[in-house]
Amino acid sequence: MLGRSVAFKAKPIYKVQLEGKVVVDITVDQLGNVVNAISGVKGSTTLNSQLLKRAKEAALKTKFSAKESAPSRQQGKIIYNFQRTHWIIQPKLHC
């Protein structure tokens, strides 16, 4: 998303020993709130229901910088790489 930064990166809470990449399509409003999230979209390497649920929950808690001049809704992606011992978040945002 042009002109936006990640203000708060929510960490997924998960206690299972599973691995995989979950791609989440997000919609962000002008205030920087994630108002919609769809996990398990193209590019995901797992469709495990627990990982999909945790990624979606974290995405909905993530906050971006506000931008009054932004469209009322902007689309983007967040990629969560779950690993057995930890996870890595890679926000990939676009207009």
Coordinates of N, CA and C in Angstrom, one line a residue:
M1 N 0.8 -1.2 0.0 CA 0.0 0.0 0.0 C 0.9 1.2 0.0
L2 N 0.7 2.0 -1.0 CA 1.6 3.2 -1.2 C 1.4 4.2 0.0
G3 N 2.6 4.6 0.5 CA 2.5 5.6 1.6 C 2.1 5.1 2.9
R4 N 2.1 3.8 3.1 CA 1.7 3.2 4.4 C 2.8 2.4 5.0
S5 N 2.8 2.4 6.3 CA 3.8 1.5 7.0 C 3.0 0.7 8.0
V6 N 3.6 -0.4 8.5 CA 3.0 -1.2 9.5 C 3.2 -0.6 10.8
A7 N 2.0 -0.2 11.5 CA 2.1 0.4 12.8 C 2.2 -0.6 13.9
F8 N 1.5 -1.8 13.7 CA 1.5 -2.8 14.7 C 1.4 -4.2 14.0
K9 N 2.4 -5.0 14.2 CA 2.4 -6.4 13.6 C 1.9 -7.4 14.7
A10 N 0.7 -7.8 14.5 CA 0.2 -8.8 15.4 C 0.9 -10.2 15.2
K11 N 1.2 -10.8 16.3 CA 1.9 -12.1 16.2 C 0.8 -13.2 16.3
P12 N 0.9 -14.2 15.3 CA -0.1 -15.3 15.4 C 0.3 -16.1 16.7
I13 N -0.8 -16.6 17.3 CA -0.6 -17.4 18.5 C -0.9 -18.9 18.0
Y14 N 0.1 -19.7 18.1 CA -0.1 -21.1 17.8 C 0.8 -22.0 18.6
K15 N 0.2 -23.1 18.9 CA 1.0 -24.1 19.8 C 1.1 -25.4 19.2
V16 N 0.9 -25.5 17.9 CA 1.0 -26.8 17.2 C 2.4 -26.9 16.5
Q17 N 2.9 -28.0 16.3 CA 4.2 -28.2 15.7 C 4.0 -28.5 14.2
L18 N 3.5 -27.5 13.5 CA 3.3 -27.6 12.1 C 4.0 -26.5 11.3
E19 N 4.3 -26.7 10.1 CA 5.0 -25.7 9.3 C 4.2 -25.4 8.0
G20 N 4.4 -24.3 7.5 CA 3.8 -23.9 6.2 C 3.7 -22.4 6.1
K21 N 3.5 -22.0 4.8 CA 3.3 -20.6 4.5 C 1.8 -20.3 4.3
V22 N 1.3 -19.3 5.0 CA -0.1 -18.9 4.8 C -0.2 -17.5 4.3
V23 N -0.7 -17.3 3.1 CA -0.9 -16.0 2.5 C -2.3 -15.5 2.8
V24 N -2.4 -14.3 3.3 CA -3.7 -13.7 3.7 C -3.9 -12.5 2.9
D25 N -5.0 -12.4 2.1 CA -5.5 -11.2 1.4 C -6.1 -10.3 2.4
I26 N -5.8 -9.1 2.5 CA -6.3 -8.1 3.4 C -6.9 -6.9 2.8
T27 N -7.9 -6.3 3.4 CA -8.5 -5.0 3.0 C -8.2 -4.1 4.2
V28 N -7.7 -2.9 3.9 CA -7.4 -1.9 4.9 C -8.1 -0.6 4.6
D29 N -8.7 0.0 5.7 CA -9.4 1.2 5.6 C -8.5 2.4 5.7
Q30 N -9.0 3.6 5.6 CA -8.2 4.8 5.6 C -7.5 5.0 7.0
L31 N -8.1 4.5 8.0 CA -7.5 4.6 9.3 C -6.4 3.6 9.6
G32 N -6.2 2.7 8.7 CA -5.2 1.7 8.8 C -5.6 0.4 9.5
N33 N -6.9 0.3 9.7 CA -7.5 -1.0 10.2 C -7.7 -2.0 9.2
V34 N -7.3 -3.3 9.5 CA -7.6 -4.4 8.6 C -9.0 -4.7 8.8
V35 N -9.9 -4.5 7.8 CA -11.3 -4.7 8.0 C -11.8 -6.0 7.4
N36 N -10.9 -6.7 6.6 CA -11.3 -8.0 6.1 C -10.0 -8.8 5.8
A37 N -10.1 -10.1 6.1 CA -8.9 -11.0 5.8 C -9.4 -12.3 5.4
I38 N -8.7 -12.8 4.3 CA -9.0 -14.2 3.8 C -7.7 -14.9 3.7
S39 N -7.6 -16.0 4.6 CA -6.4 -16.7 4.7 C -6.4 -17.9 3.7
G40 N -5.3 -18.4 3.4 CA -5.1 -19.6 2.5 C -5.3 -19.3 1.0
V41 N -5.0 -18.1 0.6 CA -5.2 -17.8 -0.8 C -3.9 -18.3 -1.6
K42 N -3.9 -18.0 -2.9 CA -2.9 -18.5 -3.8 C -1.5 -18.1 -3.2
G43 N -0.6 -19.1 -3.2 CA 0.7 -18.9 -2.7 C 0.9 -19.6 -1.3
S44 N -0.2 -20.0 -0.7 CA -0.1 -20.7 0.6 C 0.4 -22.1 0.3
T45 N 1.2 -22.6 1.2 CA 1.7 -24.0 1.1 C 1.1 -24.9 2.1
T46 N 0.1 -24.5 2.9 CA -0.6 -25.3 3.8 C -2.1 -24.8 3.8
L47 N -2.9 -25.8 4.0 CA -4.4 -25.5 4.2 C -4.8 -26.0 5.6
N48 N -3.8 -26.2 6.5 CA -4.2 -26.6 7.8 C -5.1 -25.6 8.5
S49 N -6.2 -26.1 9.0 CA -7.2 -25.2 9.5 C -6.7 -24.3 10.7
Q50 N -5.9 -24.9 11.6 CA -5.3 -24.2 12.7 C -4.4 -23.0 12.3
L51 N -3.6 -23.3 11.3 CA -2.7 -22.2 10.8 C -3.4 -21.2 10.1
L52 N -4.4 -21.6 9.3 CA -5.3 -20.6 8.6 C -6.0 -19.7 9.5
K53 N -6.5 -20.3 10.6 CA -7.3 -19.5 11.6 C -6.4 -18.5 12.3
R54 N -5.2 -19.0 12.7 CA -4.2 -18.1 13.5 C -3.7 -17.0 12.6
A55 N -3.5 -17.3 11.3 CA -3.0 -16.2 10.4 C -4.1 -15.2 10.2
K56 N -5.3 -15.6 10.0 CA -6.4 -14.7 9.8 C -6.6 -13.8 11.1
E57 N -6.6 -14.4 12.3 CA -6.8 -13.7 13.5 C -5.7 -12.6 13.6
A58 N -4.4 -13.0 13.4 CA -3.3 -12.0 13.5 C -3.5 -10.9 12.5
A59 N -3.8 -11.3 11.2 CA -4.0 -10.2 10.2 C -5.0 -9.2 10.6
L60 N -6.1 -9.7 11.2 CA -7.2 -8.7 11.6 C -6.8 -7.8 12.7
K61 N -5.8 -8.2 13.5 CA -5.3 -7.4 14.6 C -4.1 -6.5 14.1
T62 N -3.6 -6.7 12.9 CA -2.5 -5.8 12.4 C -3.0 -4.5 12.1
K63 N -2.2 -3.5 12.3 CA -2.6 -2.1 12.1 C -1.6 -1.4 11.2
F64 N -2.1 -0.6 10.3 CA -1.2 0.2 9.4 C -1.4 1.6 9.7
S65 N -0.5 2.5 9.1 CA -0.6 3.9 9.4 C -1.8 4.4 8.6
A66 N -2.4 5.4 9.3 CA -3.6 6.1 8.7 C -3.2 6.9 7.5
K67 N -4.1 7.1 6.5 CA -3.8 7.9 5.4 C -5.1 8.4 4.8
E68 N -5.4 9.7 5.1 CA -6.7 10.3 4.7 C -6.9 10.3 3.2
S69 N -5.8 10.5 2.4 CA -5.9 10.6 1.0 C -6.0 9.2 0.3
A70 N -5.9 8.1 1.1 CA -5.9 6.8 0.5 C -7.4 6.5 0.1
P71 N -7.5 5.5 -0.8 CA -8.9 5.0 -1.1 C -9.6 4.5 0.1
S72 N -10.9 4.5 0.1 CA -11.6 4.0 1.3 C -11.2 2.6 1.7
R73 N -10.8 1.8 0.7 CA -10.4 0.4 0.9 C -9.2 0.2 0.1
Q74 N -8.1 -0.4 0.7 CA -6.9 -0.8 -0.1 C -6.7 -2.3 0.1
Q75 N -6.2 -2.9 -0.9 CA -6.0 -4.4 -0.9 C -4.5 -4.6 -0.7
G76 N -4.2 -5.7 0.0 CA -2.8 -6.1 0.2 C -2.7 -7.6 0.6
K77 N -1.5 -8.0 1.0 CA -1.3 -9.4 1.4 C -0.4 -9.3 2.6
I78 N -0.5 -10.3 3.5 CA 0.4 -10.6 4.6 C 0.8 -12.0 4.4
I79 N 2.0 -12.3 4.5 CA 2.5 -13.7 4.4 C 3.1 -14.1 5.8
Y80 N 2.5 -15.2 6.3 CA 3.0 -15.8 7.6 C 3.7 -17.1 7.2
N81 N 5.0 -17.2 7.6 CA 5.7 -18.4 7.5 C 5.8 -19.1 8.8
F82 N 5.0 -20.1 9.0 CA 5.0 -20.9 10.3 C 6.1 -21.9 10.2
Q83 N 6.9 -21.9 11.3 CA 8.0 -22.9 11.4 C 7.8 -23.6 12.8
R84 N 8.3 -24.8 12.9 CA 8.1 -25.6 14.1 C 8.5 -24.9 15.4
T85 N 9.6 -24.1 15.4 CA 10.0 -23.5 16.6 C 9.6 -22.0 16.7
H86 N 9.2 -21.4 15.6 CA 8.8 -20.0 15.6 C 8.1 -19.6 14.3
W87 N 7.7 -18.4 14.1 CA 7.1 -18.0 12.9 C 7.8 -16.7 12.4
I88 N 7.6 -16.4 11.1 CA 8.1 -15.2 10.5 C 7.0 -14.5 9.8
I89 N 6.9 -13.2 10.0 CA 5.8 -12.5 9.3 C 6.5 -11.6 8.2
Q90 N 5.9 -11.6 7.0 CA 6.4 -10.8 5.9 C 5.2 -10.1 5.3
P91 N 5.0 -8.8 5.7 CA 3.9 -8.1 5.0 C 4.3 -7.8 3.6
K92 N 3.4 -8.1 2.7 CA 3.6 -7.8 1.3 C 2.4 -7.0 0.9
L93 N 2.5 -5.7 0.7 CA 1.4 -4.9 0.5 C 1.4 -4.2 -0.9
H94 N 0.2 -4.1 -1.5 CA 0.1 -3.4 -2.8 C -1.2 -2.7 -2.8
C95 N -1.3 -1.8 -3.8 CA -2.6 -1.0 -4.0 C -3.6 -1.9 -4.7

